[in-house]
Amino acid sequence: MIKLTGFKKLRTAVFISGAGSNLHNLIKFSFLKKTPIKIIFVLSDKRKAKGLRFSKKYKIESKIYNFHNKLDAENRILNDLKKRKIELICLAGFMKILSKKFIKKFNGKILNIHPSLLPKYKGLNTHQRVIINKEKYSGCTVHIVNNKLDSGKIILQKKIKILNNDTPRSLAKRILKYEHILYKKAIMKIYSNF
Ligand code: GRF
């Protein structure tokens, strides 16, 4: 177990694109006494991302980046992360694919949560594909981000049984609850590697 007394918290940035329930979960986690993270910065590629209400509510600096020109957006982000001495990036429903160059700059320090049992069902529309294929189980995965989509080293996974009457929507809702638990556990697990 990692001993979390008198320790240095990781300066963390959370990247979002949507509802932000994972962001909300991480913010609450960051307020706990024995948390290893301090959320310094929230960024979104979408001006209307609902999750931005959480950074506002908890008074965490947030910024929106237009990805029309990806290279330019990434350069601006890298600059802003450097200024804020960010050590850990948590992708939380962030829908843009980061470039090799960006990932290299934060090698091993970018986490992502994906709503499937990776390596199965990488990419989008996971729950729909899982149900169409009549899978018995699904779940969620926290992994380190590398150059290939949803393919980096797996930190933790949670497996759940698919119910007979599950729809993509009901499955997404059930898995999301586990995502929130898993993300916190995964951060605790990797903390000692920093
Ligand atoms: C989550 O299911 C996450 O795994 C996926 O997108 C969803 C984002 O949800 N990548 P939220 O914005 O955190 O509520």
mmCIF file of C-alpha atoms and ligand atoms in Angstrom:
data_model
loop_
_atom_site.group_PDB
_atom_site.id
_atom_site.type_symbol
_atom_site.label_atom_id
_atom_site.label_comp_id
_atom_site.label_asym_id
_atom_site.label_seq_id
_atom_site.Cartn_x
_atom_site.Cartn_y
_atom_site.Cartn_z
ATOM 1 C CA MET A 1 0.000 0.000 0.000
ATOM 2 C CA ILE A 2 1.136 3.528 -0.717
ATOM 3 C CA LYS A 3 1.504 5.602 2.404
ATOM 4 C CA LEU A 4 -0.136 8.959 1.833
ATOM 5 C CA THR A 5 1.071 11.090 4.680
ATOM 6 C CA GLY A 6 3.044 14.265 4.082
ATOM 7 C CA PHE A 7 3.175 13.390 0.391
ATOM 8 C CA LYS A 8 3.257 15.588 -2.657
ATOM 9 C CA LYS A 9 0.061 15.660 -4.673
ATOM 10 C CA LEU A 10 0.249 15.268 -8.417
ATOM 11 C CA ARG A 11 -0.633 18.411 -10.298
ATOM 12 C CA THR A 12 -3.388 17.085 -12.504
ATOM 13 C CA ALA A 13 -5.254 18.253 -15.601
ATOM 14 C CA VAL A 14 -8.538 16.650 -16.678
ATOM 15 C CA PHE A 15 -9.569 16.692 -20.343
ATOM 16 C CA ILE A 16 -13.287 16.437 -21.136
ATOM 17 C CA SER A 17 -15.701 16.741 -24.048
ATOM 18 C CA GLY A 18 -19.096 15.960 -22.568
ATOM 19 C CA ALA A 19 -21.199 15.438 -19.474
ATOM 20 C CA GLY A 20 -18.235 15.317 -17.123
ATOM 21 C CA SER A 21 -19.447 12.758 -14.590
ATOM 22 C CA ASN A 22 -15.929 11.326 -14.471
ATOM 23 C CA LEU A 23 -14.553 14.840 -13.975
ATOM 24 C CA HIS A 24 -16.999 15.399 -11.119
ATOM 25 C CA ASN A 25 -15.930 12.122 -9.576
ATOM 26 C CA LEU A 26 -12.242 13.048 -9.841
ATOM 27 C CA ILE A 27 -12.846 16.492 -8.380
ATOM 28 C CA LYS A 28 -14.568 14.958 -5.347
ATOM 29 C CA PHE A 29 -11.740 12.457 -5.069
ATOM 30 C CA SER A 30 -9.186 15.285 -5.170
ATOM 31 C CA PHE A 31 -10.833 16.858 -2.126
ATOM 32 C CA LEU A 32 -10.328 13.805 0.074
ATOM 33 C CA LYS A 33 -7.612 13.969 2.678
ATOM 34 C CA LYS A 34 -5.651 11.003 1.366
ATOM 35 C CA THR A 35 -5.931 11.744 -2.309
ATOM 36 C CA PRO A 36 -2.765 11.761 -4.460
ATOM 37 C CA ILE A 37 -4.083 14.375 -6.940
ATOM 38 C CA LYS A 38 -4.710 18.081 -7.043
ATOM 39 C CA ILE A 39 -6.775 19.174 -10.042
ATOM 40 C CA ILE A 40 -5.259 22.380 -11.322
ATOM 41 C CA PHE A 41 -6.754 22.612 -14.761
ATOM 42 C CA VAL A 42 -9.752 21.353 -16.757
ATOM 43 C CA LEU A 43 -9.840 21.583 -20.501
ATOM 44 C CA SER A 44 -12.446 20.889 -23.103
ATOM 45 C CA ASP A 45 -12.484 20.778 -26.880
ATOM 46 C CA LYS A 46 -16.189 21.656 -26.750
ATOM 47 C CA ARG A 47 -17.461 25.039 -25.643
ATOM 48 C CA LYS A 48 -20.778 23.504 -24.641
ATOM 49 C CA ALA A 49 -19.421 20.522 -22.715
ATOM 50 C CA LYS A 50 -21.808 20.152 -19.779
ATOM 51 C CA GLY A 51 -18.944 19.017 -17.589
ATOM 52 C CA LEU A 52 -17.546 22.549 -17.536
ATOM 53 C CA ARG A 53 -20.180 23.372 -14.918
ATOM 54 C CA PHE A 54 -18.183 21.273 -12.459
ATOM 55 C CA SER A 55 -14.941 23.199 -12.897
ATOM 56 C CA LYS A 56 -16.990 26.364 -12.479
ATOM 57 C CA LYS A 57 -18.767 25.062 -9.390
ATOM 58 C CA TYR A 58 -15.531 24.043 -7.675
ATOM 59 C CA LYS A 59 -13.597 27.077 -8.950
ATOM 60 C CA ILE A 60 -11.030 25.123 -10.916
ATOM 61 C CA GLU A 61 -9.467 26.915 -13.846
ATOM 62 C CA SER A 62 -10.867 25.705 -17.163
ATOM 63 C CA LYS A 63 -10.190 26.505 -20.774
ATOM 64 C CA ILE A 64 -11.700 25.614 -24.140
ATOM 65 C CA TYR A 65 -9.491 24.773 -27.101
ATOM 66 C CA ASN A 66 -10.728 24.843 -30.655
ATOM 67 C CA PHE A 67 -9.350 21.749 -32.404
ATOM 68 C CA HIS A 68 -10.012 23.079 -35.883
ATOM 69 C CA ASN A 69 -6.249 23.111 -36.252
ATOM 70 C CA LYS A 70 -5.147 20.172 -34.104
ATOM 71 C CA LEU A 71 -1.429 20.900 -34.173
ATOM 72 C CA ASP A 72 -2.017 24.442 -33.090
ATOM 73 C CA ALA A 73 -4.483 23.393 -30.362
ATOM 74 C CA GLU A 74 -2.055 20.818 -28.978
ATOM 75 C CA ASN A 75 0.793 23.314 -28.945
ATOM 76 C CA ARG A 76 -1.321 25.775 -27.003
ATOM 77 C CA ILE A 77 -2.365 23.046 -24.573
ATOM 78 C CA LEU A 78 1.226 21.854 -24.043
ATOM 79 C CA ASN A 79 2.252 25.399 -23.344
ATOM 80 C CA ASP A 80 -0.553 25.876 -20.822
ATOM 81 C CA LEU A 81 0.194 22.556 -19.118
ATOM 82 C CA LYS A 82 3.843 23.486 -18.825
ATOM 83 C CA LYS A 83 2.997 26.865 -17.308
ATOM 84 C CA ARG A 84 0.861 25.114 -14.709
ATOM 85 C CA LYS A 85 3.477 22.413 -14.055
ATOM 86 C CA ILE A 86 1.010 19.624 -14.800
ATOM 87 C CA GLU A 87 2.337 16.151 -13.958
ATOM 88 C CA LEU A 88 -0.654 13.930 -14.691
ATOM 89 C CA ILE A 89 -3.368 14.095 -17.353
ATOM 90 C CA CYS A 90 -6.657 12.273 -16.871
ATOM 91 C CA LEU A 91 -8.754 11.889 -19.992
ATOM 92 C CA ALA A 92 -12.377 11.724 -18.917
ATOM 93 C CA GLY A 93 -14.674 11.334 -21.892
ATOM 94 C CA PHE A 94 -12.299 13.410 -24.036
ATOM 95 C CA MET A 95 -13.241 12.705 -27.651
ATOM 96 C CA LYS A 96 -10.141 13.899 -29.482
ATOM 97 C CA ILE A 97 -7.241 11.627 -30.358
ATOM 98 C CA LEU A 98 -3.983 13.118 -29.163
ATOM 99 C CA SER A 99 -0.992 13.129 -31.509
ATOM 100 C CA LYS A 100 2.154 11.026 -31.047
ATOM 101 C CA LYS A 101 4.095 14.179 -30.341
ATOM 102 C CA PHE A 102 1.737 15.201 -27.560
ATOM 103 C CA ILE A 103 1.709 11.760 -25.968
ATOM 104 C CA LYS A 104 5.507 11.598 -26.077
ATOM 105 C CA LYS A 105 5.728 14.791 -24.040
ATOM 106 C CA PHE A 106 3.664 13.157 -21.286
ATOM 107 C CA ASN A 107 4.903 9.641 -21.801
ATOM 108 C CA GLY A 108 3.245 7.296 -19.301
ATOM 109 C CA LYS A 109 1.527 10.212 -17.563
ATOM 110 C CA ILE A 110 -1.755 10.234 -19.468
ATOM 111 C CA LEU A 111 -4.595 8.038 -18.216
ATOM 112 C CA ASN A 112 -7.814 7.213 -19.995
ATOM 113 C CA ILE A 113 -11.012 5.490 -19.002
ATOM 114 C CA HIS A 114 -12.752 3.412 -21.616
ATOM 115 C CA PRO A 115 -16.170 1.778 -21.224
ATOM 116 C CA SER A 116 -15.256 -1.751 -22.332
ATOM 117 C CA LEU A 117 -13.088 -4.671 -21.361
ATOM 118 C CA LEU A 118 -10.082 -3.660 -23.444
ATOM 119 C CA PRO A 119 -8.569 -4.886 -25.699
ATOM 120 C CA LYS A 120 -12.117 -5.676 -26.785
ATOM 121 C CA TYR A 121 -14.273 -2.895 -28.206
ATOM 122 C CA LYS A 122 -11.845 -0.077 -28.716
ATOM 123 C CA GLY A 123 -13.247 3.146 -30.144
ATOM 124 C CA LEU A 124 -16.792 4.467 -30.232
ATOM 125 C CA ASN A 125 -20.295 3.023 -29.712
ATOM 126 C CA THR A 126 -18.941 0.385 -27.386
ATOM 127 C CA HIS A 127 -22.148 -0.552 -25.603
ATOM 128 C CA GLN A 128 -24.128 -0.859 -28.821
ATOM 129 C CA ARG A 129 -21.522 -3.189 -30.348
ATOM 130 C CA VAL A 130 -21.286 -5.261 -27.175
ATOM 131 C CA ILE A 131 -25.058 -5.818 -27.174
ATOM 132 C CA ILE A 132 -25.305 -6.535 -30.908
ATOM 133 C CA ASN A 133 -22.589 -9.169 -30.460
ATOM 134 C CA LYS A 134 -24.533 -10.720 -27.575
ATOM 135 C CA GLU A 135 -21.575 -10.557 -25.221
ATOM 136 C CA LYS A 136 -22.122 -11.959 -21.742
ATOM 137 C CA TYR A 137 -19.849 -9.467 -20.016
ATOM 138 C CA SER A 138 -18.665 -5.924 -20.440
ATOM 139 C CA GLY A 139 -17.080 -3.378 -18.141
ATOM 140 C CA CYS A 140 -14.563 -0.606 -18.072
ATOM 141 C CA THR A 141 -10.803 -0.140 -18.212
ATOM 142 C CA VAL A 142 -8.348 2.473 -17.026
ATOM 143 C CA HIS A 143 -5.183 2.441 -19.108
ATOM 144 C CA ILE A 144 -2.109 4.485 -19.890
ATOM 145 C CA VAL A 145 -2.441 6.320 -23.177
ATOM 146 C CA ASN A 146 -0.008 5.342 -25.910
ATOM 147 C CA ASN A 147 0.144 5.981 -29.656
ATOM 148 C CA LYS A 148 -2.534 3.478 -30.558
ATOM 149 C CA LEU A 149 -6.183 4.125 -29.765
ATOM 150 C CA ASP A 150 -7.322 2.533 -26.472
ATOM 151 C CA SER A 151 -4.276 0.254 -26.494
ATOM 152 C CA GLY A 152 -1.893 1.339 -23.738
ATOM 153 C CA LYS A 153 -0.957 -0.633 -20.647
ATOM 154 C CA ILE A 154 -4.012 -1.604 -18.619
ATOM 155 C CA ILE A 155 -3.974 -0.442 -15.009
ATOM 156 C CA LEU A 156 -7.310 -1.782 -13.813
ATOM 157 C CA GLN A 157 -10.472 -3.312 -15.189
ATOM 158 C CA LYS A 158 -13.941 -3.965 -13.833
ATOM 159 C CA LYS A 159 -16.033 -6.714 -15.393
ATOM 160 C CA ILE A 160 -19.821 -6.786 -15.124
ATOM 161 C CA LYS A 161 -22.477 -9.183 -16.358
ATOM 162 C CA ILE A 162 -24.754 -7.977 -19.136
ATOM 163 C CA LEU A 163 -28.428 -8.388 -18.217
ATOM 164 C CA ASN A 164 -30.958 -9.923 -20.610
ATOM 165 C CA ASN A 165 -32.887 -6.703 -20.891
ATOM 166 C CA ASP A 166 -29.863 -4.380 -21.123
ATOM 167 C CA THR A 167 -29.943 -1.703 -23.803
ATOM 168 C CA PRO A 168 -26.854 0.330 -24.800
ATOM 169 C CA ARG A 169 -28.263 3.069 -22.600
ATOM 170 C CA SER A 170 -28.878 0.969 -19.488
ATOM 171 C CA LEU A 171 -25.509 -0.706 -19.871
ATOM 172 C CA ALA A 172 -23.734 2.645 -20.258
ATOM 173 C CA LYS A 173 -25.445 3.895 -17.117
ATOM 174 C CA ARG A 174 -24.479 0.854 -15.075
ATOM 175 C CA ILE A 175 -20.880 0.851 -16.317
ATOM 176 C CA LEU A 176 -20.480 4.578 -15.660
ATOM 177 C CA LYS A 177 -20.980 3.973 -11.926
ATOM 178 C CA TYR A 178 -18.115 1.493 -11.969
ATOM 179 C CA GLU A 179 -15.971 3.866 -14.030
ATOM 180 C CA HIS A 180 -16.106 6.322 -11.165
ATOM 181 C CA ILE A 181 -14.869 3.745 -8.672
ATOM 182 C CA LEU A 182 -12.245 2.346 -11.028
ATOM 183 C CA TYR A 183 -10.666 5.672 -11.965
ATOM 184 C CA LYS A 184 -9.923 6.506 -8.333
ATOM 185 C CA LYS A 185 -8.490 3.058 -7.646
ATOM 186 C CA ALA A 186 -6.298 3.255 -10.751
ATOM 187 C CA ILE A 187 -4.863 6.607 -9.694
ATOM 188 C CA MET A 188 -4.056 5.204 -6.258
ATOM 189 C CA LYS A 189 -2.388 2.247 -7.932
ATOM 190 C CA ILE A 190 -0.104 4.241 -10.223
ATOM 191 C CA TYR A 191 0.784 6.945 -7.715
ATOM 192 C CA SER A 192 3.951 5.217 -6.551
ATOM 193 C CA ASN A 193 5.297 5.205 -10.141
ATOM 194 C CA PHE A 194 5.528 8.992 -10.263
HETATM 195 C C1 GRF B 1 -17.564 7.537 -20.224
HETATM 196 O O1 GRF B 1 -18.312 6.372 -20.414
HETATM 197 C C2 GRF B 1 -16.138 7.304 -20.634
HETATM 198 O O2 GRF B 1 -15.684 6.040 -20.366
HETATM 199 C C3 GRF B 1 -16.228 7.500 -22.124
HETATM 200 O O3 GRF B 1 -17.113 8.580 -22.287
HETATM 201 C C4 GRF B 1 -17.994 8.640 -21.173
HETATM 202 C C5 GRF B 1 -17.840 9.998 -20.596
HETATM 203 O O4 GRF B 1 -18.740 10.255 -19.567
HETATM 204 N N1 GRF B 1 -14.934 7.646 -22.720
HETATM 205 P P1 GRF B 1 -18.582 11.560 -18.684
HETATM 206 O O5 GRF B 1 -18.456 12.744 -19.612
HETATM 207 O O6 GRF B 1 -17.410 11.407 -17.802
HETATM 208 O O7 GRF B 1 -19.881 11.622 -17.889
#
